[in-house]
Amino acid sequence: MSKELNSYEIAQQQIREAVNNLGLSEMVFDMLKQPTRELTVAIPVEMDDGSIKVFTGYRVQHNFALGPAKGGIRFHPDVSLDEVRALALWMTFKSAVVGLPYGGGKGGVICNPKELSNRELQRLSREYIRSVAPILGPEKDVPAPDVYTNSQVMAWMMDEYSKYKCYNDFGVITGKPIIVGGSLGRNEATARGCTFVVREAAKAIGLNIKGATVAVQGYGNAGSIVANLLHKLGCKIVAVVDSTGGAYNPQGFIPEKLEVFKSEIGTVKGYPGSKNISSEELLTMACDILIPAALENQITEEIAPRIKAKIIGEAANGPTTPGADRILTKNGVLVLPDILANAGGVTVSYFEWVQNNMGYYWSEEEVNSKLEAKMVNAFYEVYKMYKAHKQVDMRTAAYMVSISYVSEAMGVRGWLGEDTKVQKCRKVS
Ligand code: GLU
């Protein structure tokens, strides 16, 4: 990754800009620019052939001002400490923007789960959680799924942590299977939350969602479900790409049928009646709504000038580089930033943790309506901030909203010194 695209440095720049725009003290930046705690672990895992392979893993806890650290665990060959730092930092602001009582954290293991057998994956998941267990716990740090981890991995991790504690501790991790304390609606939550904010953004800019054309980059859990939900709202899904290729059909796809095709063939490429399309072609094609739902740094300075969408809903974390952001803002594209647009996942993770703590479980309807209320509220809070400050884009506005909350908490806790200007914003009734 080039220096320009180091996600950790990008995340620090985003904080810098929001702190300056809010006129907050330098102490706020000093506290937020780096994680509170980082742990690097070497994880020996027995492979199926009897050999031992040592994997490297991380758990980074960015900030605890509003509550325990919260954030997923990523299994990917490109995981690095700087990437995990950036992702942990983004979690602090993602949780704060939707008003969750959490700080931010993130974990990662450098590995390729596609090359591991199911047993090796299980052993790696258990060994990783053992290695970081001393800094985890429902009141300390609560992991969840992220790229290439899923509810099965969460179940193994919860089980291993429970063995370590010698009692069932369901609240230590979220995104679990329903039978062991998972929440209804968690699997679709990131996509559902993204759909709610895209719907509200369309209303705000006067775009009719019915018939709006949509292109989705990344057809995994988040991307495929966003496509499905936007289609249900009347949108026309005209293009999708996954890591192996893409499909374009100006008449629009039926997402359920596309999913069946993908699950049988392993890719959306070659879907009957569609034209093959590359990721770059998808990002720059004529459409109303663009959903980046893959990895970081996809919308670059090179691609941004050719983007024609009116709204970008960032279902992925960090898909747009700062240079691209500036170009999109200049061109009048409304970017719904990751910390807002994909906050649905952590929001329902929060509901899962609350349900685990109470031992009482909600219906899917209840979960979805609570999620809708949180997402719609967060969208308008950010949109109001954006409208009130002519010089900022939606991303900076989202950081300004969340940094206001985090800095208020740090201020009242005495972390910022006596004469620090504390931004008061949470209404107390
Ligand atoms: N990994 C997801 C994210 O980046 C979910 C985090 C969580 O549920 O804690 O938002």
XYZ file of C-alpha atoms and ligand atoms in Angstrom:
439
model
C 0.000 0.000 0.000
C 1.475 3.373 -0.965
C 2.153 5.970 1.733
C -0.694 8.103 0.435
C -3.132 5.275 1.084
C -2.132 4.276 4.622
C -5.575 3.900 6.271
C -4.260 4.868 9.720
C -2.879 8.161 8.431
C -6.125 8.781 6.536
C -8.115 8.179 9.724
C -5.865 10.625 11.636
C -6.388 13.290 8.942
C -10.156 12.843 9.261
C -9.953 13.491 13.021
C -7.648 16.482 12.471
C -10.174 18.110 10.161
C -13.164 17.533 12.448
C -11.311 18.753 15.574
C -10.276 21.933 13.714
C -13.795 22.559 12.399
C -15.240 22.176 15.899
C -12.576 24.489 17.324
C -11.681 21.885 19.968
C -8.439 21.848 21.892
C -5.295 20.096 20.694
C -5.697 17.721 23.668
C -8.728 16.190 21.937
C -6.646 15.438 18.852
C -3.778 14.071 20.956
C -6.147 11.668 22.731
C -7.909 10.524 19.570
C -5.076 10.291 17.056
C -3.750 7.028 18.532
C -5.145 3.903 20.193
C -5.268 3.579 23.968
C -4.014 -0.019 23.887
C -2.568 -2.405 21.309
C -1.785 -6.079 21.627
C 0.201 -8.123 19.090
C 0.159 -11.892 19.506
C 1.988 -14.830 17.940
C -0.491 -17.685 17.555
C 0.858 -21.239 17.125
C -1.727 -23.418 15.379
C -1.542 -27.124 14.641
C -2.252 -27.719 10.967
C -4.025 -30.844 9.698
C -0.721 -32.412 8.583
C 0.618 -32.220 12.162
C 2.944 -29.250 11.547
C 2.717 -26.035 13.569
C 2.236 -22.684 11.845
C 2.633 -19.409 13.715
C 0.142 -16.686 12.769
C 0.323 -13.005 13.791
C -2.756 -11.394 15.305
C -3.723 -8.018 16.745
C -6.331 -6.479 19.019
C -6.372 -2.693 19.134
C -8.507 -0.684 21.576
C -8.807 2.886 20.410
C -10.877 4.697 23.025
C -13.029 3.899 26.070
C -14.551 7.314 26.854
C -18.133 6.249 26.088
C -17.934 2.582 27.101
C -16.200 -0.730 26.370
C -14.283 -1.099 23.101
C -16.355 -2.625 20.309
C -15.413 -3.878 16.875
C -14.903 -6.859 14.628
C -12.114 -9.345 13.986
C -10.785 -9.589 10.444
C -9.072 -12.673 8.987
C -7.272 -11.600 5.819
C -3.804 -11.954 4.232
C -3.435 -8.139 3.984
C -4.137 -7.415 7.669
C -1.510 -5.082 9.173
C -1.186 -3.270 12.492
C -1.846 0.096 10.825
C -4.984 -1.244 9.162
C -6.299 -2.592 12.481
C -5.492 0.759 14.140
C -7.475 2.619 11.476
C -10.402 0.223 11.771
C -10.384 0.510 15.599
C -10.359 4.280 15.377
C -13.254 4.287 12.895
C -15.235 2.089 15.327
C -14.994 4.746 18.057
C -16.646 7.287 15.793
C -19.068 4.831 14.193
C -20.424 3.848 17.610
C -20.609 7.479 18.742
C -22.392 8.726 15.624
C -25.325 6.377 16.273
C -25.252 7.075 20.009
C -24.022 3.702 21.298
C -22.378 3.464 24.746
C -19.164 2.058 23.260
C -15.618 2.948 22.387
C -13.811 1.504 19.390
C -11.725 -1.616 18.924
C -10.688 -3.976 16.173
C -8.834 -7.248 15.771
C -7.154 -9.009 12.918
C -5.161 -12.100 12.028
C -2.846 -12.288 9.018
C -4.115 -15.429 7.307
C -6.032 -16.627 4.282
C -9.100 -18.459 5.590
C -9.790 -19.737 2.054
C -6.617 -21.848 2.360
C -7.488 -23.277 5.800
C -9.569 -26.369 6.471
C -12.566 -25.977 8.757
C -10.637 -27.611 11.612
C -7.626 -25.340 11.104
C -9.927 -22.313 11.053
C -11.515 -23.460 14.309
C -8.136 -23.988 15.995
C -6.904 -20.581 14.794
C -10.090 -18.858 16.054
C -9.786 -20.502 19.475
C -6.044 -19.845 19.823
C -6.447 -16.209 18.791
C -9.176 -15.548 21.350
C -7.136 -17.291 24.097
C -4.193 -15.021 23.257
C -6.211 -11.801 23.580
C -8.656 -13.002 26.289
C -7.096 -11.003 29.178
C -8.139 -7.709 27.552
C -11.627 -8.863 26.444
C -14.935 -9.076 28.309
C -18.488 -7.692 28.088
C -17.427 -4.625 30.101
C -13.974 -4.285 28.508
C -13.948 -5.103 24.809
C -16.574 -6.902 22.736
C -15.501 -8.315 19.329
C -17.751 -9.209 16.387
C -17.409 -10.496 12.810
C -15.612 -8.563 10.082
C -14.094 -9.452 6.698
C -13.813 -13.284 6.332
C -15.126 -14.088 9.813
C -18.725 -15.131 10.466
C -21.186 -16.333 13.093
C -19.547 -19.791 13.275
C -16.168 -18.199 14.047
C -17.888 -16.055 16.720
C -19.439 -19.199 18.264
C -16.020 -20.892 18.547
C -14.528 -17.741 20.041
C -17.365 -17.308 22.558
C -17.016 -20.960 23.533
C -13.259 -20.672 24.026
C -13.622 -17.464 26.054
C -16.331 -19.137 28.175
C -13.931 -22.027 28.893
C -11.251 -19.520 29.885
C -13.693 -17.827 32.309
C -15.227 -21.161 33.462
C -18.785 -19.926 32.791
C -20.950 -19.107 29.759
C -20.181 -15.547 28.761
C -22.411 -14.850 25.752
C -21.986 -11.065 26.038
C -18.243 -11.201 25.256
C -18.817 -11.302 21.508
C -21.608 -10.371 19.108
C -22.678 -11.666 15.717
C -23.152 -15.153 17.213
C -25.570 -17.798 15.921
C -29.105 -17.244 17.328
C -29.031 -20.481 19.363
C -26.117 -19.228 21.517
C -27.285 -15.684 22.194
C -27.191 -14.113 18.730
C -29.728 -11.447 17.842
C -32.385 -11.776 15.193
C -31.631 -9.298 12.412
C -27.858 -9.113 13.106
C -26.868 -10.823 9.869
C -28.701 -8.272 7.703
C -28.056 -5.306 10.016
C -25.166 -3.605 8.170
C -27.083 -3.720 4.892
C -30.398 -2.734 6.475
C -28.805 0.248 8.210
C -27.145 1.309 4.947
C -30.485 1.052 3.130
C -32.172 3.298 5.742
C -29.585 6.065 5.353
C -29.570 5.832 1.542
C -33.388 6.128 1.609
C -33.250 9.217 3.838
C -30.443 10.772 1.770
C -32.493 10.301 -1.406
C -35.409 12.097 0.291
C -33.104 14.884 1.438
C -31.767 15.598 -2.073
C -35.109 15.037 -3.838
C -34.139 11.806 -5.607
C -37.067 9.441 -6.151
C -35.939 6.090 -4.734
C -38.509 4.278 -6.878
C -36.767 3.578 -10.160
C -33.382 4.940 -8.958
C -30.536 2.975 -10.571
C -28.015 1.258 -8.277
C -24.522 -0.219 -8.766
C -23.025 -2.425 -6.039
C -19.283 -3.108 -5.718
C -18.693 -6.228 -3.577
C -21.389 -8.866 -3.566
C -20.748 -10.477 -0.191
C -22.928 -10.330 2.924
C -23.396 -6.547 2.989
C -23.512 -5.834 -0.761
C -25.937 -8.582 -1.739
C -28.371 -7.709 1.071
C -28.248 -3.955 0.320
C -29.084 -4.832 -3.315
C -32.009 -6.922 -2.134
C -33.378 -4.295 0.262
C -32.975 -1.397 -2.194
C -34.721 -3.506 -4.836
C -37.611 -3.969 -2.384
C -37.799 -0.153 -2.100
C -38.256 0.051 -5.881
C -34.651 0.665 -6.999
C -33.288 -0.905 -10.159
C -30.059 -2.870 -9.489
C -28.234 -2.445 -12.796
C -24.686 -3.588 -11.976
C -22.869 -5.745 -9.428
C -19.262 -6.920 -9.126
C -17.543 -9.355 -6.784
C -13.837 -10.210 -6.452
C -13.899 -12.341 -9.622
C -15.904 -10.153 -12.004
C -19.130 -8.301 -12.594
C -22.471 -8.238 -14.372
C -24.374 -5.344 -15.952
C -27.990 -5.303 -17.109
C -29.720 -1.961 -17.813
C -33.100 -3.667 -17.288
C -32.136 -4.446 -13.680
C -31.501 -7.705 -11.803
C -33.774 -9.639 -9.462
C -31.344 -9.889 -6.502
C -32.773 -13.201 -5.188
C -32.087 -14.877 -8.542
C -28.619 -13.359 -8.724
C -27.857 -14.737 -5.267
C -28.915 -18.249 -6.251
C -26.632 -17.969 -9.321
C -23.716 -16.730 -7.199
C -24.131 -19.475 -4.615
C -24.129 -22.131 -7.386
C -21.374 -20.733 -9.640
C -19.313 -18.811 -7.068
C -19.462 -15.463 -8.903
C -21.983 -13.004 -10.372
C -19.932 -12.893 -13.580
C -21.679 -14.568 -16.492
C -25.201 -14.161 -15.104
C -27.599 -14.941 -17.998
C -28.567 -11.862 -20.028
C -25.850 -9.663 -18.485
C -22.739 -8.038 -19.914
C -19.378 -8.598 -18.149
C -18.200 -5.484 -16.348
C -15.033 -4.613 -14.412
C -14.954 -3.005 -10.987
C -13.722 0.279 -12.461
C -16.479 0.281 -15.080
C -19.032 -0.245 -12.327
C -17.718 2.574 -10.168
C -17.756 5.049 -13.052
C -20.987 4.014 -14.808
C -24.127 6.133 -15.066
C -26.289 5.353 -12.019
C -28.056 7.232 -9.211
C -26.738 5.318 -6.210
C -23.331 3.658 -5.829
C -22.728 1.185 -2.996
C -19.056 0.326 -2.345
C -19.314 -2.822 -0.233
C -15.828 -4.332 -0.663
C -12.519 -3.205 0.883
C -10.642 0.052 1.588
C -9.318 2.579 -0.965
C -11.466 1.567 -3.947
C -12.625 5.071 -4.942
C -9.353 6.843 -5.666
C -8.442 10.274 -7.024
C -8.090 8.668 -10.414
C -11.616 7.186 -10.396
C -13.493 9.969 -8.559
C -13.714 12.531 -11.419
C -15.546 9.928 -13.549
C -18.129 8.980 -10.923
C -21.661 9.816 -12.036
C -23.714 8.629 -9.046
C -25.610 11.223 -6.996
C -25.330 9.291 -3.736
C -22.543 6.989 -2.510
C -23.504 4.768 0.437
C -20.321 3.356 1.980
C -21.278 -0.125 3.152
C -17.543 -0.968 3.330
C -15.046 0.594 5.744
C -12.773 3.243 4.180
C -13.634 2.744 0.473
C -12.950 6.391 -0.499
C -9.509 8.047 -0.292
C -9.264 11.662 0.998
C -8.210 12.907 -2.464
C -11.270 11.267 -4.000
C -13.466 12.759 -1.275
C -12.390 16.279 -2.254
C -13.223 15.645 -5.920
C -16.615 14.098 -5.123
C -17.564 17.016 -2.882
C -16.566 19.482 -5.609
C -18.707 17.535 -8.090
C -21.749 17.587 -5.785
C -21.852 13.845 -5.017
C -23.395 13.163 -1.600
C -21.093 10.650 0.124
C -22.700 8.844 3.062
C -19.544 8.010 5.022
C -18.750 4.523 6.308
C -18.997 5.482 9.980
C -22.638 6.394 9.334
C -23.644 4.210 6.377
C -22.397 0.889 7.769
C -23.131 1.553 11.451
C -26.165 -0.774 11.302
C -23.933 -3.776 12.054
C -22.516 -2.451 15.299
C -25.945 -1.071 16.242
C -27.524 -4.510 16.182
C -24.379 -5.874 17.849
C -25.214 -3.451 20.637
C -28.786 -4.801 20.730
C -27.358 -8.324 20.906
C -25.101 -7.383 23.843
C -28.051 -5.702 25.620
C -30.154 -8.840 25.111
C -27.299 -11.039 26.413
C -26.916 -8.815 29.473
C -30.681 -8.976 30.179
C -31.137 -12.614 29.194
C -34.320 -11.547 27.389
C -34.603 -11.652 23.606
C -36.465 -9.424 21.137
C -38.420 -10.233 17.995
C -36.851 -9.421 14.622
C -39.452 -6.695 14.117
C -38.452 -5.036 17.369
C -34.757 -5.182 16.427
C -35.399 -3.737 12.959
C -37.583 -0.891 14.177
C -35.036 0.053 16.871
C -32.332 -0.036 14.185
C -34.384 2.168 11.875
C -34.917 4.755 14.623
C -31.177 4.914 15.392
C -30.069 5.115 11.754
C -32.629 7.733 10.705
C -31.828 9.850 13.745
C -28.081 9.630 13.089
C -28.544 10.514 9.417
C -30.437 13.728 10.226
C -28.027 14.698 12.978
C -25.117 14.422 10.527
C -27.092 16.064 7.714
C -27.935 18.995 9.985
C -24.259 19.417 10.888
C -23.371 19.241 7.163
C -25.952 21.889 6.273
C -24.871 24.131 9.162
C -21.190 24.153 8.094
C -20.945 25.080 4.441
C -17.237 24.148 4.214
C -17.567 20.516 5.330
C -18.650 17.335 3.565
C -20.830 14.591 5.087
C -17.785 12.638 6.263
C -16.369 15.546 8.238
C -19.880 16.313 9.529
C -20.185 12.714 10.794
C -16.813 13.003 12.533
C -17.857 16.350 14.010
C -21.028 14.827 15.490
C -19.209 11.839 16.940
C -16.105 13.700 18.131
C -18.418 16.111 19.958
C -19.793 13.204 21.992
C -16.441 11.510 22.599
C -14.751 14.776 23.595
C -17.605 15.701 25.923
C -17.181 12.332 27.667
C -13.391 12.722 27.828
C -13.830 16.243 29.192
C -16.203 15.348 32.015
C -14.027 12.365 32.890
C -11.115 14.780 33.378
C -8.947 13.413 30.559
C -8.471 16.745 28.839
C -7.264 19.026 31.622
C -9.068 21.917 33.300
C -9.349 24.637 30.709
C -10.256 22.467 27.736
C -13.188 23.700 25.704
C -15.682 20.845 25.878
C -18.265 20.630 23.157
C -21.635 20.089 24.818
C -24.146 18.559 22.539
C -26.141 15.597 23.937
C -29.487 17.030 24.958
C -30.381 16.281 28.556
C -34.088 16.398 29.302
N -17.204 -5.376 11.754
C -18.369 -4.527 11.761
C -17.987 -3.083 11.533
O -16.938 -2.773 11.004
C -19.225 -4.750 12.990
C -18.604 -4.384 14.289
C -19.429 -4.827 15.515
O -20.537 -5.293 15.330
O -18.908 -4.696 16.600
O -18.758 -2.201 11.793
